[in-house]
């Protein structure tokens, strides 16, 4: 048994489970409305291979009951997935509109990826 890959597997699977849980929890009671992408914040981020890449974080607005909210997304993308000025689905909770999310980036895919990455780590940790 090799503890380092095993530890990595535990971290990846825990992170994957949390992302899937958060996706399900948020979407369960979220309301969907159309919002408009205002602009993107560009910045350089390092990925897991220590390679620097330009990523884009959208700012979007939407209106609920006459109040307009401008939100900086917590999710960044490798491209400008929705052109500036275009409309997209926004998910929000009543009373917590400042933490709204673009539906485009709010999926369980990242959680599933982390869980899938944990499987080889478990294998190498337990059997090599």
mmCIF file of N, CA and C in Angstrom:
data_model
loop_
_atom_site.group_PDB
_atom_site.id
_atom_site.type_symbol
_atom_site.label_atom_id
_atom_site.label_comp_id
_atom_site.label_asym_id
_atom_site.label_seq_id
_atom_site.Cartn_x
_atom_site.Cartn_y
_atom_site.Cartn_z
ATOM 1 N N UNK A 1 0.855 -1.179 0.000
ATOM 2 C CA UNK A 1 0.000 0.000 0.000
ATOM 3 C C UNK A 1 0.899 1.239 0.000
ATOM 4 N N UNK A 2 0.553 2.195 -0.876
ATOM 5 C CA UNK A 2 1.298 3.442 -1.010
ATOM 6 C C UNK A 2 0.394 4.588 -0.554
ATOM 7 N N UNK A 3 0.779 5.255 0.506
ATOM 8 C CA UNK A 3 -0.067 6.241 1.169
ATOM 9 C C UNK A 3 -0.278 7.524 0.357
ATOM 10 N N UNK A 4 0.710 7.957 -0.417
ATOM 11 C CA UNK A 4 0.599 9.236 -1.130
ATOM 12 C C UNK A 4 -0.499 9.190 -2.203
ATOM 13 N N UNK A 5 -0.505 8.200 -3.118
ATOM 14 C CA UNK A 5 -1.621 8.165 -4.072
ATOM 15 C C UNK A 5 -2.966 7.929 -3.384
ATOM 16 N N UNK A 6 -2.952 7.152 -2.315
ATOM 17 C CA UNK A 6 -4.189 6.894 -1.581
ATOM 18 C C UNK A 6 -4.741 8.193 -0.990
ATOM 19 N N UNK A 7 -3.860 8.999 -0.426
ATOM 20 C CA UNK A 7 -4.253 10.296 0.115
ATOM 21 C C UNK A 7 -4.802 11.201 -0.997
ATOM 22 N N UNK A 8 -4.118 11.191 -2.165
ATOM 23 C CA UNK A 8 -4.599 11.975 -3.300
ATOM 24 C C UNK A 8 -5.981 11.524 -3.743
ATOM 25 N N UNK A 9 -6.212 10.214 -3.745
ATOM 26 C CA UNK A 9 -7.526 9.687 -4.107
ATOM 27 C C UNK A 9 -8.605 10.157 -3.156
ATOM 28 N N UNK A 10 -8.290 10.170 -1.869
ATOM 29 C CA UNK A 10 -9.257 10.633 -0.875
ATOM 30 C C UNK A 10 -9.583 12.112 -1.110
ATOM 31 N N UNK A 11 -8.557 12.919 -1.360
ATOM 32 C CA UNK A 11 -8.765 14.358 -1.589
ATOM 33 C C UNK A 11 -9.612 14.573 -2.845
ATOM 34 N N UNK A 12 -9.243 13.917 -3.958
ATOM 35 C CA UNK A 12 -9.992 14.090 -5.206
ATOM 36 C C UNK A 12 -11.438 13.620 -5.075
ATOM 37 N N UNK A 13 -11.645 12.478 -4.446
ATOM 38 C CA UNK A 13 -13.026 11.985 -4.332
ATOM 39 C C UNK A 13 -13.851 12.870 -3.393
ATOM 40 N N UNK A 14 -13.249 13.343 -2.302
ATOM 41 C CA UNK A 14 -13.975 14.238 -1.394
ATOM 42 C C UNK A 14 -14.344 15.542 -2.103
ATOM 43 N N UNK A 15 -13.415 16.084 -2.871
ATOM 44 C CA UNK A 15 -13.688 17.303 -3.622
ATOM 45 C C UNK A 15 -14.789 17.059 -4.656
ATOM 46 N N UNK A 16 -14.720 15.940 -5.355
ATOM 47 C CA UNK A 16 -15.744 15.601 -6.344
ATOM 48 C C UNK A 16 -17.112 15.434 -5.730
ATOM 49 N N UNK A 17 -17.171 14.772 -4.598
ATOM 50 C CA UNK A 17 -18.452 14.574 -3.908
ATOM 51 C C UNK A 17 -19.010 15.927 -3.452
ATOM 52 N N UNK A 18 -18.144 16.800 -2.935
ATOM 53 C CA UNK A 18 -18.602 18.117 -2.506
ATOM 54 C C UNK A 18 -19.149 18.926 -3.683
ATOM 55 N N UNK A 19 -18.446 18.919 -4.821
ATOM 56 C CA UNK A 19 -18.902 19.687 -5.992
ATOM 57 C C UNK A 19 -20.256 19.159 -6.466
ATOM 58 N N UNK A 20 -20.419 17.843 -6.535
ATOM 59 C CA UNK A 20 -21.706 17.257 -6.945
ATOM 60 C C UNK A 20 -22.807 17.608 -5.942
ATOM 61 N N UNK A 21 -22.488 17.554 -4.654
ATOM 62 C CA UNK A 21 -23.456 17.905 -3.614
ATOM 63 C C UNK A 21 -23.870 19.372 -3.738
ATOM 64 N N UNK A 22 -22.881 20.260 -3.919
ATOM 65 C CA UNK A 22 -23.168 21.687 -4.028
ATOM 66 C C UNK A 22 -24.031 21.970 -5.252
ATOM 67 N N UNK A 23 -23.737 21.322 -6.364
ATOM 68 C CA UNK A 23 -24.530 21.478 -7.577
ATOM 69 C C UNK A 23 -25.982 21.082 -7.314
ATOM 70 N N UNK A 24 -26.175 19.925 -6.707
ATOM 71 C CA UNK A 24 -27.530 19.431 -6.436
ATOM 72 C C UNK A 24 -28.258 20.337 -5.432
ATOM 73 N N UNK A 25 -27.560 20.729 -4.360
ATOM 74 C CA UNK A 25 -28.156 21.580 -3.334
ATOM 75 C C UNK A 25 -28.588 22.919 -3.918
ATOM 76 N N UNK A 26 -27.715 23.532 -4.686
ATOM 77 C CA UNK A 26 -28.019 24.853 -5.235
ATOM 78 C C UNK A 26 -29.164 24.774 -6.241
ATOM 79 N N UNK A 27 -29.099 23.816 -7.148
ATOM 80 C CA UNK A 27 -30.088 23.735 -8.220
ATOM 81 C C UNK A 27 -31.466 23.280 -7.739
ATOM 82 N N UNK A 28 -31.504 22.575 -6.622
ATOM 83 C CA UNK A 28 -32.769 22.027 -6.125
ATOM 84 C C UNK A 28 -33.815 23.118 -5.894
ATOM 85 N N UNK A 29 -33.419 24.240 -5.328
ATOM 86 C CA UNK A 29 -34.360 25.321 -4.993
ATOM 87 C C UNK A 29 -34.109 26.603 -5.777
ATOM 88 N N UNK A 30 -33.300 26.515 -6.824
ATOM 89 C CA UNK A 30 -32.954 27.721 -7.580
ATOM 90 C C UNK A 30 -34.062 28.103 -8.559
ATOM 91 N N UNK A 31 -34.207 29.389 -8.744
ATOM 92 C CA UNK A 31 -35.100 29.931 -9.760
ATOM 93 C C UNK A 31 -34.265 30.264 -10.987
ATOM 94 N N UNK A 32 -34.861 30.105 -12.160
ATOM 95 C CA UNK A 32 -34.150 30.391 -13.407
ATOM 96 C C UNK A 32 -34.754 31.644 -14.031
ATOM 97 N N UNK A 33 -33.863 32.518 -14.487
ATOM 98 C CA UNK A 33 -34.273 33.756 -15.129
ATOM 99 C C UNK A 33 -33.226 34.084 -16.192
ATOM 100 N N UNK A 34 -33.585 34.914 -17.138
ATOM 101 C CA UNK A 34 -32.622 35.352 -18.145
ATOM 102 C C UNK A 34 -31.820 36.524 -17.602
ATOM 103 N N UNK A 35 -30.519 36.462 -17.842
ATOM 104 C CA UNK A 35 -29.624 37.551 -17.481
ATOM 105 C C UNK A 35 -28.752 37.875 -18.668
ATOM 106 N N UNK A 36 -27.990 38.942 -18.570
ATOM 107 C CA UNK A 36 -27.148 39.392 -19.679
ATOM 108 C C UNK A 36 -25.694 39.486 -19.221
ATOM 109 N N UNK A 37 -24.798 38.949 -20.039
ATOM 110 C CA UNK A 37 -23.362 39.033 -19.743
ATOM 111 C C UNK A 37 -22.895 40.448 -20.058
ATOM 112 N N UNK A 38 -22.265 41.091 -19.063
ATOM 113 C CA UNK A 38 -21.827 42.481 -19.209
ATOM 114 C C UNK A 38 -20.390 42.602 -19.696
ATOM 115 N N UNK A 39 -19.523 41.796 -19.127
ATOM 116 C CA UNK A 39 -18.091 41.863 -19.459
ATOM 117 C C UNK A 39 -17.402 40.644 -18.874
ATOM 118 N N UNK A 40 -16.124 40.528 -19.179
ATOM 119 C CA UNK A 40 -15.303 39.450 -18.621
ATOM 120 C C UNK A 40 -14.074 40.040 -17.958
ATOM 121 N N UNK A 41 -13.697 39.467 -16.853
ATOM 122 C CA UNK A 41 -12.433 39.773 -16.203
ATOM 123 C C UNK A 41 -11.438 38.725 -16.712
ATOM 124 N N UNK A 42 -10.327 39.178 -17.270
ATOM 125 C CA UNK A 42 -9.300 38.255 -17.757
ATOM 126 C C UNK A 42 -8.160 38.204 -16.758
ATOM 127 N N UNK A 43 -7.661 37.014 -16.500
ATOM 128 C CA UNK A 43 -6.496 36.886 -15.631
ATOM 129 C C UNK A 43 -5.751 35.598 -15.970
ATOM 130 N N UNK A 44 -4.544 35.497 -15.477
ATOM 131 C CA UNK A 44 -3.703 34.325 -15.725
ATOM 132 C C UNK A 44 -3.793 33.418 -14.502
ATOM 133 N N UNK A 45 -4.079 32.155 -14.755
ATOM 134 C CA UNK A 45 -4.163 31.165 -13.674
ATOM 135 C C UNK A 45 -3.266 29.992 -14.011
ATOM 136 N N UNK A 46 -2.726 29.360 -12.972
ATOM 137 C CA UNK A 46 -1.922 28.152 -13.158
ATOM 138 C C UNK A 46 -2.826 26.945 -13.010
ATOM 139 N N UNK A 47 -2.680 25.989 -13.938
ATOM 140 C CA UNK A 47 -3.461 24.762 -13.797
ATOM 141 C C UNK A 47 -2.659 23.743 -12.997
ATOM 142 N N UNK A 48 -3.140 22.524 -12.910
ATOM 143 C CA UNK A 48 -2.492 21.510 -12.081
ATOM 144 C C UNK A 48 -1.110 21.125 -12.591
ATOM 145 N N UNK A 49 -0.824 21.385 -13.867
ATOM 146 C CA UNK A 49 0.496 21.088 -14.431
ATOM 147 C C UNK A 49 1.440 22.272 -14.324
ATOM 148 N N UNK A 50 1.029 23.295 -13.559
ATOM 149 C CA UNK A 50 1.805 24.519 -13.373
ATOM 150 C C UNK A 50 1.952 25.321 -14.669
ATOM 151 N N UNK A 51 1.058 25.112 -15.608
ATOM 152 C CA UNK A 51 1.049 25.850 -16.861
ATOM 153 C C UNK A 51 0.126 27.053 -16.691
ATOM 154 N N UNK A 52 0.612 28.210 -17.104
ATOM 155 C CA UNK A 52 -0.180 29.427 -16.988
ATOM 156 C C UNK A 52 -1.103 29.545 -18.199
ATOM 157 N N UNK A 53 -2.366 29.873 -17.915
ATOM 158 C CA UNK A 53 -3.357 30.032 -18.977
ATOM 159 C C UNK A 53 -4.229 31.231 -18.670
ATOM 160 N N UNK A 54 -4.676 31.882 -19.742
ATOM 161 C CA UNK A 54 -5.608 32.993 -19.575
ATOM 162 C C UNK A 54 -7.004 32.403 -19.357
ATOM 163 N N UNK A 55 -7.683 32.895 -18.340
ATOM 164 C CA UNK A 55 -9.055 32.469 -18.051
ATOM 165 C C UNK A 55 -9.942 33.708 -17.959
ATOM 166 N N UNK A 56 -11.236 33.471 -18.065
ATOM 167 C CA UNK A 56 -12.208 34.556 -18.128
ATOM 168 C C UNK A 56 -13.305 34.340 -17.093
ATOM 169 N N UNK A 57 -13.578 35.369 -16.318
ATOM 170 C CA UNK A 57 -14.634 35.325 -15.318
ATOM 171 C C UNK A 57 -15.706 36.339 -15.714
ATOM 172 N N UNK A 58 -16.922 35.872 -15.989
ATOM 173 C CA UNK A 58 -17.960 36.797 -16.445
ATOM 174 C C UNK A 58 -18.607 37.604 -15.326
ATOM 175 N N UNK A 59 -19.036 38.795 -15.680
ATOM 176 C CA UNK A 59 -19.918 39.617 -14.869
ATOM 177 C C UNK A 59 -21.255 39.610 -15.600
ATOM 178 N N UNK A 60 -22.340 39.389 -14.867
ATOM 179 C CA UNK A 60 -23.637 39.354 -15.514
ATOM 180 C C UNK A 60 -24.652 40.097 -14.659
ATOM 181 N N UNK A 61 -25.745 40.484 -15.300
ATOM 182 C CA UNK A 61 -26.810 41.177 -14.587
ATOM 183 C C UNK A 61 -28.137 40.498 -14.871
ATOM 184 N N UNK A 62 -29.028 40.634 -13.904
ATOM 185 C CA UNK A 62 -30.390 40.138 -14.063
ATOM 186 C C UNK A 62 -31.289 40.948 -13.144
ATOM 187 N N UNK A 63 -32.575 40.941 -13.446
ATOM 188 C CA UNK A 63 -33.532 41.740 -12.695
ATOM 189 C C UNK A 63 -34.598 40.846 -12.094
ATOM 190 N N UNK A 64 -34.824 41.017 -10.782
ATOM 191 C CA UNK A 64 -35.860 40.281 -10.060
ATOM 192 C C UNK A 64 -36.720 41.298 -9.312
ATOM 193 N N UNK A 65 -38.014 41.278 -9.554
ATOM 194 C CA UNK A 65 -38.966 42.171 -8.880
ATOM 195 C C UNK A 65 -38.535 43.636 -8.926
ATOM 196 N N UNK A 66 -38.036 44.074 -10.060
ATOM 197 C CA UNK A 66 -37.655 45.468 -10.238
ATOM 198 C C UNK A 66 -36.265 45.824 -9.750
ATOM 199 N N UNK A 67 -35.575 44.905 -9.078
ATOM 200 C CA UNK A 67 -34.207 45.164 -8.604
ATOM 201 C C UNK A 67 -33.221 44.488 -9.549
ATOM 202 N N UNK A 68 -32.225 45.244 -9.994
ATOM 203 C CA UNK A 68 -31.203 44.703 -10.887
ATOM 204 C C UNK A 68 -29.971 44.356 -10.077
ATOM 205 N N UNK A 69 -29.448 43.171 -10.311
ATOM 206 C CA UNK A 69 -28.266 42.673 -9.616
ATOM 207 C C UNK A 69 -27.144 42.482 -10.628
ATOM 208 N N UNK A 70 -25.949 42.923 -10.265
ATOM 209 C CA UNK A 70 -24.749 42.677 -11.062
ATOM 210 C C UNK A 70 -23.887 41.734 -10.245
ATOM 211 N N UNK A 71 -23.537 40.600 -10.845
ATOM 212 C CA UNK A 71 -22.838 39.544 -10.124
ATOM 213 C C UNK A 71 -21.548 39.192 -10.858
ATOM 214 N N UNK A 72 -20.480 39.055 -10.093
ATOM 215 C CA UNK A 72 -19.211 38.533 -10.612
ATOM 216 C C UNK A 72 -19.242 37.028 -10.382
ATOM 217 N N UNK A 73 -19.166 36.272 -11.454
ATOM 218 C CA UNK A 73 -19.260 34.819 -11.358
ATOM 219 C C UNK A 73 -18.140 34.249 -10.497
ATOM 220 N N UNK A 74 -18.441 33.190 -9.783
ATOM 221 C CA UNK A 74 -17.416 32.483 -9.015
ATOM 222 C C UNK A 74 -16.723 31.434 -9.878
ATOM 223 N N UNK A 75 -17.238 31.230 -11.087
ATOM 224 C CA UNK A 75 -16.689 30.246 -12.007
ATOM 225 C C UNK A 75 -15.947 30.952 -13.131
ATOM 226 N N UNK A 76 -14.761 30.474 -13.442
ATOM 227 C CA UNK A 76 -13.978 30.996 -14.561
ATOM 228 C C UNK A 76 -13.978 29.976 -15.688
ATOM 229 N N UNK A 77 -13.761 30.471 -16.903
ATOM 230 C CA UNK A 77 -13.790 29.624 -18.090
ATOM 231 C C UNK A 77 -12.539 29.858 -18.922
ATOM 232 N N UNK A 78 -12.209 28.898 -19.775
ATOM 233 C CA UNK A 78 -11.040 29.025 -20.655
ATOM 234 C C UNK A 78 -11.360 29.821 -21.911
ATOM 235 N N UNK A 79 -12.619 30.177 -22.097
ATOM 236 C CA UNK A 79 -13.016 31.014 -23.227
ATOM 237 C C UNK A 79 -14.199 31.861 -22.783
ATOM 238 N N UNK A 80 -14.542 32.815 -23.606
ATOM 239 C CA UNK A 80 -15.714 33.648 -23.332
ATOM 240 C C UNK A 80 -16.926 32.876 -23.863
ATOM 241 N N UNK A 81 -17.463 32.003 -23.010
ATOM 242 C CA UNK A 81 -18.477 31.038 -23.453
ATOM 243 C C UNK A 81 -19.769 31.682 -23.927
ATOM 244 N N UNK A 82 -20.094 32.833 -23.383
ATOM 245 C CA UNK A 82 -21.286 33.572 -23.789
ATOM 246 C C UNK A 82 -20.812 34.967 -24.198
ATOM 247 N N UNK A 83 -21.055 35.371 -25.423
ATOM 248 C CA UNK A 83 -20.577 36.686 -25.862
ATOM 249 C C UNK A 83 -21.148 37.822 -25.009
ATOM 250 N N UNK A 84 -20.357 38.860 -24.846
ATOM 251 C CA UNK A 84 -20.780 40.039 -24.092
ATOM 252 C C UNK A 84 -22.043 40.615 -24.745
ATOM 253 N N UNK A 85 -23.025 40.927 -23.915
ATOM 254 C CA UNK A 85 -24.278 41.480 -24.401
ATOM 255 C C UNK A 85 -25.351 40.432 -24.663
ATOM 256 N N UNK A 86 -24.955 39.173 -24.723
ATOM 257 C CA UNK A 86 -25.927 38.105 -24.969
ATOM 258 C C UNK A 86 -26.585 37.675 -23.668
ATOM 259 N N UNK A 87 -27.754 37.076 -23.826
ATOM 260 C CA UNK A 87 -28.528 36.615 -22.673
ATOM 261 C C UNK A 87 -28.253 35.146 -22.401
ATOM 262 N N UNK A 88 -28.312 34.799 -21.123
ATOM 263 C CA UNK A 88 -28.078 33.418 -20.696
ATOM 264 C C UNK A 88 -28.942 33.137 -19.476
ATOM 265 N N UNK A 89 -29.147 31.864 -19.201
ATOM 266 C CA UNK A 89 -29.902 31.477 -18.019
ATOM 267 C C UNK A 89 -29.078 31.725 -16.760
ATOM 268 N N UNK A 90 -29.731 32.328 -15.766
ATOM 269 C CA UNK A 90 -29.128 32.605 -14.467
ATOM 270 C C UNK A 90 -29.939 31.852 -13.421
ATOM 271 N N UNK A 91 -29.247 31.220 -12.485
ATOM 272 C CA UNK A 91 -29.892 30.522 -11.378
ATOM 273 C C UNK A 91 -29.651 31.327 -10.103
ATOM 274 N N UNK A 92 -30.712 31.517 -9.301
ATOM 275 C CA UNK A 92 -30.568 32.286 -8.064
ATOM 276 C C UNK A 92 -31.533 31.763 -7.018
ATOM 277 N N UNK A 93 -31.262 32.125 -5.783
ATOM 278 C CA UNK A 93 -32.170 31.831 -4.666
ATOM 279 C C UNK A 93 -32.768 33.140 -4.197
ATOM 280 N N UNK A 94 -34.064 33.134 -3.911
ATOM 281 C CA UNK A 94 -34.714 34.336 -3.396
ATOM 282 C C UNK A 94 -34.053 34.747 -2.079
ATOM 283 N N UNK A 95 -33.726 36.028 -1.992
ATOM 284 C CA UNK A 95 -33.083 36.547 -0.793
ATOM 285 C C UNK A 95 -31.568 36.430 -0.821
ATOM 286 N N UNK A 96 -31.032 35.738 -1.804
ATOM 287 C CA UNK A 96 -29.571 35.582 -1.927
ATOM 288 C C UNK A 96 -29.157 35.785 -3.388
ATOM 289 N N UNK A 97 -29.731 36.793 -4.018
ATOM 290 C CA UNK A 97 -29.483 37.046 -5.442
ATOM 291 C C UNK A 97 -28.024 37.381 -5.741
ATOM 292 N N UNK A 98 -27.295 37.910 -4.769
ATOM 293 C CA UNK A 98 -25.886 38.270 -4.989
ATOM 294 C C UNK A 98 -25.011 37.039 -5.252
ATOM 295 N N UNK A 99 -25.488 35.864 -4.907
ATOM 296 C CA UNK A 99 -24.734 34.626 -5.128
ATOM 297 C C UNK A 99 -25.303 33.807 -6.291
ATOM 298 N N UNK A 100 -25.924 34.496 -7.235
ATOM 299 C CA UNK A 100 -26.479 33.826 -8.407
ATOM 300 C C UNK A 100 -25.348 33.205 -9.232
ATOM 301 N N UNK A 101 -25.714 32.246 -10.065
ATOM 302 C CA UNK A 101 -24.755 31.544 -10.918
ATOM 303 C C UNK A 101 -25.281 31.492 -12.336
ATOM 304 N N UNK A 102 -24.371 31.530 -13.292
ATOM 305 C CA UNK A 102 -24.756 31.250 -14.668
ATOM 306 C C UNK A 102 -25.046 29.757 -14.777
ATOM 307 N N UNK A 103 -26.147 29.410 -15.406
ATOM 308 C CA UNK A 103 -26.492 27.994 -15.554
ATOM 309 C C UNK A 103 -25.450 27.273 -16.399
ATOM 310 N N UNK A 104 -24.815 27.981 -17.323
ATOM 311 C CA UNK A 104 -23.822 27.381 -18.223
ATOM 312 C C UNK A 104 -22.654 26.756 -17.467
ATOM 313 N N UNK A 105 -22.220 27.345 -16.392
ATOM 314 C CA UNK A 105 -21.070 26.825 -15.666
ATOM 315 C C UNK A 105 -21.431 26.093 -14.388
ATOM 316 N N UNK A 106 -22.698 25.821 -14.192
ATOM 317 C CA UNK A 106 -23.147 25.237 -12.938
ATOM 318 C C UNK A 106 -23.572 23.788 -13.166
ATOM 319 N N UNK A 107 -22.599 22.943 -13.426
ATOM 320 C CA UNK A 107 -22.902 21.544 -13.681
ATOM 321 C C UNK A 107 -22.095 20.629 -12.783
ATOM 322 N N UNK A 108 -22.489 19.380 -12.775
ATOM 323 C CA UNK A 108 -21.807 18.381 -11.949
ATOM 324 C C UNK A 108 -20.589 17.803 -12.656
ATOM 325 N N UNK A 109 -20.299 18.247 -13.860
ATOM 326 C CA UNK A 109 -19.189 17.697 -14.641
ATOM 327 C C UNK A 109 -17.851 17.753 -13.929
ATOM 328 N N UNK A 110 -17.550 18.855 -13.275
ATOM 329 C CA UNK A 110 -16.277 18.984 -12.565
ATOM 330 C C UNK A 110 -16.204 17.990 -11.411
ATOM 331 N N UNK A 111 -17.300 17.816 -10.700
ATOM 332 C CA UNK A 111 -17.327 16.846 -9.605
ATOM 333 C C UNK A 111 -17.101 15.428 -10.103
ATOM 334 N N UNK A 112 -17.739 15.091 -11.200
ATOM 335 C CA UNK A 112 -17.562 13.758 -11.787
ATOM 336 C C UNK A 112 -16.119 13.567 -12.252
ATOM 337 N N UNK A 113 -15.524 14.621 -12.807
ATOM 338 C CA UNK A 113 -14.119 14.539 -13.229
ATOM 339 C C UNK A 113 -13.214 14.254 -12.031
ATOM 340 N N UNK A 114 -13.417 14.948 -10.925
ATOM 341 C CA UNK A 114 -12.595 14.706 -9.730
ATOM 342 C C UNK A 114 -12.768 13.276 -9.211
ATOM 343 N N UNK A 115 -13.991 12.795 -9.222
ATOM 344 C CA UNK A 115 -14.219 11.416 -8.774
ATOM 345 C C UNK A 115 -13.521 10.431 -9.714
ATOM 346 N N UNK A 116 -13.604 10.686 -11.009
ATOM 347 C CA UNK A 116 -12.926 9.810 -11.978
ATOM 348 C C UNK A 116 -11.416 9.848 -11.785
ATOM 349 N N UNK A 117 -10.867 11.016 -11.485
ATOM 350 C CA UNK A 117 -9.421 11.120 -11.253
ATOM 351 C C UNK A 117 -8.990 10.418 -9.968
ATOM 352 N N UNK A 118 -9.902 10.266 -9.035
ATOM 353 C CA UNK A 118 -9.548 9.599 -7.784
ATOM 354 C C UNK A 118 -9.388 8.086 -7.969
ATOM 355 N N UNK A 119 -10.035 7.508 -8.974
ATOM 356 C CA UNK A 119 -9.990 6.055 -9.156
ATOM 357 C C UNK A 119 -8.584 5.520 -9.423
ATOM 358 N N UNK A 120 -7.818 6.108 -10.362
ATOM 359 C CA UNK A 120 -6.443 5.619 -10.538
ATOM 360 C C UNK A 120 -5.580 5.828 -9.283
ATOM 361 N N UNK A 121 -5.831 6.917 -8.573
ATOM 362 C CA UNK A 121 -5.066 7.169 -7.345
ATOM 363 C C UNK A 121 -5.345 6.088 -6.310
ATOM 364 N N UNK A 122 -6.608 5.688 -6.180
ATOM 365 C CA UNK A 122 -6.942 4.585 -5.273
ATOM 366 C C UNK A 122 -6.269 3.288 -5.727
ATOM 367 N N UNK A 123 -6.308 3.053 -7.016
ATOM 368 C CA UNK A 123 -5.710 1.830 -7.551
ATOM 369 C C UNK A 123 -4.212 1.774 -7.222
ATOM 370 N N UNK A 124 -3.484 2.852 -7.535
ATOM 371 C CA UNK A 124 -2.039 2.871 -7.267
ATOM 372 C C UNK A 124 -1.742 2.883 -5.780
ATOM 373 N N UNK A 125 -2.609 3.498 -5.001
ATOM 374 C CA UNK A 125 -2.404 3.531 -3.558
ATOM 375 C C UNK A 125 -2.629 2.192 -2.896
ATOM 376 N N UNK A 126 -3.578 1.423 -3.385
ATOM 377 C CA UNK A 126 -3.918 0.154 -2.757
ATOM 378 C C UNK A 126 -3.145 -1.044 -3.318
ATOM 379 N N UNK A 127 -2.824 -1.014 -4.604
ATOM 380 C CA UNK A 127 -2.285 -2.197 -5.258
ATOM 381 C C UNK A 127 -0.842 -2.072 -5.743
ATOM 382 N N UNK A 128 -0.190 -0.968 -5.546
ATOM 383 C CA UNK A 128 1.221 -0.830 -5.985
ATOM 384 C C UNK A 128 2.087 -0.338 -4.864
#
